[in-house]
Short mmCIF file of C-alpha atoms in Angstrom, two decimals:
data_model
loop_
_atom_site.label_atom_id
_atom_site.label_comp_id
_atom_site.label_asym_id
_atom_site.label_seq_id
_atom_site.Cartn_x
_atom_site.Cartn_y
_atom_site.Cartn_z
CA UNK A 1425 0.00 0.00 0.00
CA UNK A 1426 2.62 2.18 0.94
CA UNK A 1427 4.72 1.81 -2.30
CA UNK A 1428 1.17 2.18 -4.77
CA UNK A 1429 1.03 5.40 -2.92
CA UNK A 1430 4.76 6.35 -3.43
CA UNK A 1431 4.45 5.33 -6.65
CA UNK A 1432 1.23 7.44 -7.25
CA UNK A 1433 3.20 10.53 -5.60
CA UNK A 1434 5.95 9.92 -7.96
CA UNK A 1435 3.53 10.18 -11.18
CA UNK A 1436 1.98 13.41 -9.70
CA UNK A 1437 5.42 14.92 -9.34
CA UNK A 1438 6.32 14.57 -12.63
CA UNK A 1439 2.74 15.53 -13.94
CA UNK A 1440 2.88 18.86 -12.26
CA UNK A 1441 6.60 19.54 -13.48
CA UNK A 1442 5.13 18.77 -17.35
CA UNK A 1443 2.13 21.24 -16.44
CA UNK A 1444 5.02 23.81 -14.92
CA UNK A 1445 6.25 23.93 -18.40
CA UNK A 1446 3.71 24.73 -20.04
CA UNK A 1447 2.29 27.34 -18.18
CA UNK A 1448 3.18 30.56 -19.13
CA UNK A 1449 6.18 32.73 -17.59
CA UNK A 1450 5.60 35.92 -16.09
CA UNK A 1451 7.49 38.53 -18.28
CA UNK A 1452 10.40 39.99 -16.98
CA UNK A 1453 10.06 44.34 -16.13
CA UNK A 1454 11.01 45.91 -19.17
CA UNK A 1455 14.78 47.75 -18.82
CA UNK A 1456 13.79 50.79 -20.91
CA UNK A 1457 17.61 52.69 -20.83
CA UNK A 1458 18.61 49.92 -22.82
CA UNK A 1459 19.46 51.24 -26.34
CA UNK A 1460 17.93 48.62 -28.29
CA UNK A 1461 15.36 46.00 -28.39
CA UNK A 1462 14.21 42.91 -29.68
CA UNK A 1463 11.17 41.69 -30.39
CA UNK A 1464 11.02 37.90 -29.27
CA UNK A 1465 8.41 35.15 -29.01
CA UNK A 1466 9.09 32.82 -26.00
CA UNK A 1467 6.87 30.59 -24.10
CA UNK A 1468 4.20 32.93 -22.40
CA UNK A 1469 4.09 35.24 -25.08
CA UNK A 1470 6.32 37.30 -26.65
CA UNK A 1471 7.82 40.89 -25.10
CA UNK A 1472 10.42 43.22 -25.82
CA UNK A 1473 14.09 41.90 -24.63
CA UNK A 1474 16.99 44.25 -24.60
CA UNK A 1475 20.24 44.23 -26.75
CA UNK A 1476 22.62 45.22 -23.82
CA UNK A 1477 25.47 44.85 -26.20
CA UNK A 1478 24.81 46.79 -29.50
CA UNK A 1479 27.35 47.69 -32.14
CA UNK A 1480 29.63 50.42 -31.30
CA UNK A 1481 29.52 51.97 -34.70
CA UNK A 1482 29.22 55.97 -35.45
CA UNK A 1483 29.13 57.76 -38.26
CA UNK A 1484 32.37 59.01 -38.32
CA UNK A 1485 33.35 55.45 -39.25
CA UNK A 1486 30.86 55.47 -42.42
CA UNK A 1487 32.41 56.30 -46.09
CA UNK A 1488 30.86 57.07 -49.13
CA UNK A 1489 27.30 57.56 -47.90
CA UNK A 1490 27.44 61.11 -46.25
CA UNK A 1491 24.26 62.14 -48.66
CA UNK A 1492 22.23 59.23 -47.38
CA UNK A 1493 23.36 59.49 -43.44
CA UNK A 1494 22.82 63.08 -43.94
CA UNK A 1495 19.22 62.61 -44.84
CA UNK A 1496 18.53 59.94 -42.07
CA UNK A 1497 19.85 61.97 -39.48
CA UNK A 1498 18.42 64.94 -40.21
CA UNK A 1499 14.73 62.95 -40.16
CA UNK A 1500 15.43 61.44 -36.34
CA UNK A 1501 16.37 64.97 -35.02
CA UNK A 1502 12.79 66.28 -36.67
CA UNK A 1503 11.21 62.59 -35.07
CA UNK A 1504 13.15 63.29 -31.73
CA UNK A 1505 11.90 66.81 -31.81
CA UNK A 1506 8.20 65.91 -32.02
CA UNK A 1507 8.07 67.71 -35.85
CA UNK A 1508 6.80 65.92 -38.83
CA UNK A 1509 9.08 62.63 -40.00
CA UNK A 1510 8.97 59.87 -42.35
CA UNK A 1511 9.03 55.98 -42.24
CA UNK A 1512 12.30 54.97 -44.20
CA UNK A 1513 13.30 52.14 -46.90
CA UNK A 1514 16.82 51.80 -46.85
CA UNK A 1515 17.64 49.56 -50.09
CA UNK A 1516 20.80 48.35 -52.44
CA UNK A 1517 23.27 46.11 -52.55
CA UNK A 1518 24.66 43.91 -49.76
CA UNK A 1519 27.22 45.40 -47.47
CA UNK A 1520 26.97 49.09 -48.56
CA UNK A 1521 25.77 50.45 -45.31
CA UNK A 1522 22.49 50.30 -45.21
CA UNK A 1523 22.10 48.59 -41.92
CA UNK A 1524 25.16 50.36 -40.23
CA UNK A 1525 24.12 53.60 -40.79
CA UNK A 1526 20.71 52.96 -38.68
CA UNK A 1527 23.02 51.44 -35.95
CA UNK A 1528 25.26 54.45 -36.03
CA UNK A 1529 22.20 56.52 -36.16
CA UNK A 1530 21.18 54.55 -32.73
CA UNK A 1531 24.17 55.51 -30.86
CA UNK A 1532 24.29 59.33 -31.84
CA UNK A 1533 20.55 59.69 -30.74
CA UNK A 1534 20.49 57.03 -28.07
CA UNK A 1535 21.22 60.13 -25.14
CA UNK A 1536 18.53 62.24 -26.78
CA UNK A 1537 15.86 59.30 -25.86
CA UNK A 1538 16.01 57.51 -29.16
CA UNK A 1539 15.39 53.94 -28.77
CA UNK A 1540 15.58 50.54 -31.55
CA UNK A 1541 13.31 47.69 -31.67
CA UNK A 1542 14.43 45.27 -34.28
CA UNK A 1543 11.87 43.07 -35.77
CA UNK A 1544 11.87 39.43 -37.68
CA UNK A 1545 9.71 39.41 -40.33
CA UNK A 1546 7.78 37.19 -39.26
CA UNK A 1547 6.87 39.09 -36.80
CA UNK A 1548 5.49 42.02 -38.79
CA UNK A 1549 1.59 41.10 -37.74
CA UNK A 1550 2.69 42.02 -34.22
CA UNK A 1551 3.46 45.87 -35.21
CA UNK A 1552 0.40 46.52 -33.58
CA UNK A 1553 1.06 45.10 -30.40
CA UNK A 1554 4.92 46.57 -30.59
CA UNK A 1555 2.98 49.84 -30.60
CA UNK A 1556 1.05 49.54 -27.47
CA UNK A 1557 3.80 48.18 -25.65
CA UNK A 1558 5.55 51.36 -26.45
CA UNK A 1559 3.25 54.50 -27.14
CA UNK A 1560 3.03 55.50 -23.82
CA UNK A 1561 6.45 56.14 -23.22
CA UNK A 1562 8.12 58.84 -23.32
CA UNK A 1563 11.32 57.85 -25.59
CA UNK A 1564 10.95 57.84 -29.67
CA UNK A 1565 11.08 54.23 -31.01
CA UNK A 1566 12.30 53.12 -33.91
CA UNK A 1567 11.53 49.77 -35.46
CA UNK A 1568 13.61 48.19 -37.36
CA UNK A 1569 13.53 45.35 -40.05
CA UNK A 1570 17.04 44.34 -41.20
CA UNK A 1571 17.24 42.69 -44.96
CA UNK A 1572 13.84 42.66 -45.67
CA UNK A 1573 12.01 41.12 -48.90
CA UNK A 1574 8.93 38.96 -49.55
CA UNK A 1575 7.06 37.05 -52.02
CA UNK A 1576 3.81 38.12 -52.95
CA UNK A 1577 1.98 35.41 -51.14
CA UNK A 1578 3.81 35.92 -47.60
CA UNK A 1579 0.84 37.76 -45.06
CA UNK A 1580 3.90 39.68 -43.08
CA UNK A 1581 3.41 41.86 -46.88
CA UNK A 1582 0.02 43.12 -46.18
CA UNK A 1583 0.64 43.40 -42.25
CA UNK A 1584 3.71 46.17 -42.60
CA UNK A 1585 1.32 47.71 -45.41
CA UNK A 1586 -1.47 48.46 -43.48
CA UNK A 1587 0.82 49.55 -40.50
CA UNK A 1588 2.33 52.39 -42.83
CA UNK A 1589 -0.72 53.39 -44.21
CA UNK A 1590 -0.70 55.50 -41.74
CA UNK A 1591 -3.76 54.82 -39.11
CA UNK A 1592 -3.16 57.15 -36.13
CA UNK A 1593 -4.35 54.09 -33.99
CA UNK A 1594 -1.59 51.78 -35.74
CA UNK A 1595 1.23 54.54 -36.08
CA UNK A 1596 1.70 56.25 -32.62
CA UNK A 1597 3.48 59.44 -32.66
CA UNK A 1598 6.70 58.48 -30.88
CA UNK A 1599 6.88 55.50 -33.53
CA UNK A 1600 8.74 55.56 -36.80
CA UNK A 1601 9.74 52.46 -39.06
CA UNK A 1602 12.60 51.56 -40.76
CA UNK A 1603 13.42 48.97 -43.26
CA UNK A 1604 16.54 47.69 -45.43
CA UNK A 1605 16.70 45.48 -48.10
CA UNK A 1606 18.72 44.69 -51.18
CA UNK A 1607 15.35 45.14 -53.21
CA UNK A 1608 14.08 48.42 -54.30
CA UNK A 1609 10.41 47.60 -54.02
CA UNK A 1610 10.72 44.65 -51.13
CA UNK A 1611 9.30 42.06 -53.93
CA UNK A 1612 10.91 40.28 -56.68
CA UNK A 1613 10.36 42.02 -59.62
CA UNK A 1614 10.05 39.93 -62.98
CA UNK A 1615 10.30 40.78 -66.71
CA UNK A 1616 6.85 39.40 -67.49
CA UNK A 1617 5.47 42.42 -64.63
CA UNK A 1618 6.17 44.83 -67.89
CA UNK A 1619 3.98 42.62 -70.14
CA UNK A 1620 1.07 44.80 -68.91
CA UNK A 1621 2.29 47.89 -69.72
CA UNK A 1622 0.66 50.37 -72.10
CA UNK A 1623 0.25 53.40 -73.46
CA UNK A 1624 -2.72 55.66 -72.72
CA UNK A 1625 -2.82 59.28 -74.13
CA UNK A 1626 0.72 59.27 -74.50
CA UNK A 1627 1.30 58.50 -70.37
CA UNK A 1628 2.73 55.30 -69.65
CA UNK A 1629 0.56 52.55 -67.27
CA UNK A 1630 2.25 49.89 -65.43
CA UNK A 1631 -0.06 47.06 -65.19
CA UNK A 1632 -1.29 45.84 -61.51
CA UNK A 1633 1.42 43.06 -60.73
CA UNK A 1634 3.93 46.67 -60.55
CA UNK A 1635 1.44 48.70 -59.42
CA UNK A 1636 0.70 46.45 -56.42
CA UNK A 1637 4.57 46.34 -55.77
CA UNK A 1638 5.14 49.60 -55.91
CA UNK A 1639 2.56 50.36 -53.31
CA UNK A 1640 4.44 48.64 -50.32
CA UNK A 1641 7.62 50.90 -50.64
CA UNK A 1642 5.67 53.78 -51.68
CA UNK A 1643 4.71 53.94 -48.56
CA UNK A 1644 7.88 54.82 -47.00
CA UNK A 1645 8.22 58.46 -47.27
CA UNK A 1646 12.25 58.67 -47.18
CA UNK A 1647 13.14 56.08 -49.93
CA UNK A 1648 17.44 55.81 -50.38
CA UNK A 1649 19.60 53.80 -52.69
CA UNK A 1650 22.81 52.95 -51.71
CA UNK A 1651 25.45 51.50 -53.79
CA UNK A 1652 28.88 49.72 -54.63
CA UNK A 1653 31.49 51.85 -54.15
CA UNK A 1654 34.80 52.19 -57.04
CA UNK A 1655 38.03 50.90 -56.17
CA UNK A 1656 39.46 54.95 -54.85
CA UNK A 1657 36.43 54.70 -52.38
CA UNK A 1658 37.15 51.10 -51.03
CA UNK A 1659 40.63 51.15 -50.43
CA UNK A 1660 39.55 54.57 -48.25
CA UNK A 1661 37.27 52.86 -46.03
CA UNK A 1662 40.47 49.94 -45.82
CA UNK A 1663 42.46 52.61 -44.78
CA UNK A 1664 39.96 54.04 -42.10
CA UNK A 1665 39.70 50.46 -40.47
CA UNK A 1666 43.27 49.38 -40.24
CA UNK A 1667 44.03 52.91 -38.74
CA UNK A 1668 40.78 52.58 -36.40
CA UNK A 1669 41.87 48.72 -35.84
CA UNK A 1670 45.11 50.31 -33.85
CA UNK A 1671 47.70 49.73 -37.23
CA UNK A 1672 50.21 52.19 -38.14
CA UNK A 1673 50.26 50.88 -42.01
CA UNK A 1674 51.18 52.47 -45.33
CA UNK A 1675 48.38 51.97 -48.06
CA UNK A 1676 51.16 50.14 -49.98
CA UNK A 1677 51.76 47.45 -47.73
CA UNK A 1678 48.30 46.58 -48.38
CA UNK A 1679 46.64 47.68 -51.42
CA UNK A 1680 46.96 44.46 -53.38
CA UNK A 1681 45.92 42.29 -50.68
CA UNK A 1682 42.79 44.64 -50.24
CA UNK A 1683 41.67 44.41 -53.86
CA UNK A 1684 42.70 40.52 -54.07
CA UNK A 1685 40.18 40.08 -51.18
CA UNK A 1686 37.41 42.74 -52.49
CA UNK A 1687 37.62 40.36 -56.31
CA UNK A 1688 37.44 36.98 -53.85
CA UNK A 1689 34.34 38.22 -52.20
CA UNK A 1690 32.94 39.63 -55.86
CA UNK A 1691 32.14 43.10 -53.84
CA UNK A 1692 33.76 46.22 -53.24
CA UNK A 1693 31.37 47.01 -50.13
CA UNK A 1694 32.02 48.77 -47.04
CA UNK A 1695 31.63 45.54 -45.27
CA UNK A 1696 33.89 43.75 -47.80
CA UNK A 1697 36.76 46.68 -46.58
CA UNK A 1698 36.25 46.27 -42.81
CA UNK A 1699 36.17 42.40 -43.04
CA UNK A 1700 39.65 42.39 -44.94
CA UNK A 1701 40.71 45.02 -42.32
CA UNK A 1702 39.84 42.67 -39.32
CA UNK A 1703 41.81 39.68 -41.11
CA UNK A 1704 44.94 42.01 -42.00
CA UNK A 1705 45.31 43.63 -38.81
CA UNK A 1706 44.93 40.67 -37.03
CA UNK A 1707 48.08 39.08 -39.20
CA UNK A 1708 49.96 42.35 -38.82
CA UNK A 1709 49.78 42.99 -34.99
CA UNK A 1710 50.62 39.11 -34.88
CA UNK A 1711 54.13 39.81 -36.57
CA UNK A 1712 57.57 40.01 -34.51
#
């Protein structure tokens, strides 16, 4: 008797422990000084969790793209001034600074109460509920989708779309969003969209497949290209990150190793130049 009723114990023990985990955790009291943010779905439900370790990057550090930081900044000092600013599209080619820029943005307006919130696609349909967690505080949020593109069929498409449509109830006033992505219009874009194209009165009509496109980044009222830089402007940025990597270098002791790493990676990027920089200061400071 004695051991059915250990036994029965036993099975309730490890009944409760399943039930434990399933059961939802109480979410942890949001650390608002942190600079950044990221959106996360855990067991319980999904809350903000802070980046306590962010990238260090400023703008001093970014070449070739002073007309497009230029523009960005200038919008977050109207958004952290509570004056008229604009959702952004960042887009272009890979590694051109599209993504560093809004990360050196962070840390020049972080003391002036500007805050990041970086969101997965796939969490787009929660924009909604990223805005209530936020609009009644008193810093300026930015969220932020890195690399973003879809197909026509994904729903996260029609979620961000009716967030920038602009519905006061959707789009708080100390919220602005942000997006990168190496495609101009966020969706592939095929030959056969033209095929629909015509004439009318001498105007030319795009045909619905570009017209519905077009409507997602249209909605973005700051819209900047960024692209590959020419060999002068590459082997500038190498020079700015071996010198800010701590090595006292002459170009010519690199140059050819540089441009032998920028044909390798098939990109002469601003994230090809730092990445070389990393690997040649690393050899260098290794040297007797």
């Amino acid at each position: 008797m004695e051991q059915r009723l250990a036994d029965l114990l036993s099975k309730a023990e490890r009944l409760l422990d399943r039930v434990d985990q399933l059961l939802p955790v109480a979410p942890a009291e949001t650390d608002w000084n942190a600079p950044a943010f990221r959106w996360r779905h855990r067991r319980g439900g999904s809350r903000l969790e802070p980046i306590t370790r962010p990238d260090h990057i400023t703008l001093d550090d970014l070449l070739g793209i002073d007309r497009q930081a230029g523009v960005v900044t200038r919008n977050l000092a109207q958004f952290l001034a509570g004056l008229p600013a604009n959702d952004m599209l960042l887009w272009g080619s890979r590694g051109t600074g599209k993504s560093s820029l809004i990360k050196a943005a962070l840390n020049r307006y972080h003391a002036d109460g500007l805050r990041l919130v970086e969101v997965a696609k796939e969490s787009l349909g929660d924009l909604p509920t990223i805005v209530d967690a936020v609009q009644q505080r008193p810093e300026k949020f930015l969220l932020y989708c890195d690399d973003l593109s879809f197909e026509a069929d994904q729903p996260e498409y029609k979620s961000l779309k009716a967030v920038l449509d602009g519905s006061m109830d959707l789009h708080g006033d100390n919220v602005l969003i942000c997006a990168t992505s190496n495609r101009r219009h966020l969706m592939p874009e095929h030959h056969s969209d033209n095929a629909d194209a015509r004439i009318v009165d001498g105007e030319l009509h795009f045909g619905e497949a570009v017209e519905e496109k077009v409507s997602l980044s249209d909605r973005f009222g700051i819209w900047l290209a960024f692209h590959p830089f020419g060999q002068d402007q590459y082997l500038r940025i190498v020079t700015h990150w071996i010198a800010t990597l701590g090595a006292s270098a002459q170009p010519e002791q690199y140059r050819e190793e540089a441009l032998r790493w920028a044909l390798t990676r098939g990109s002469r990027s601003g994230r090809t130049a730092r990445q070389f920089a990393v690997d040649w200061v690393g050899k260098y400071m290794q040297k007797p």
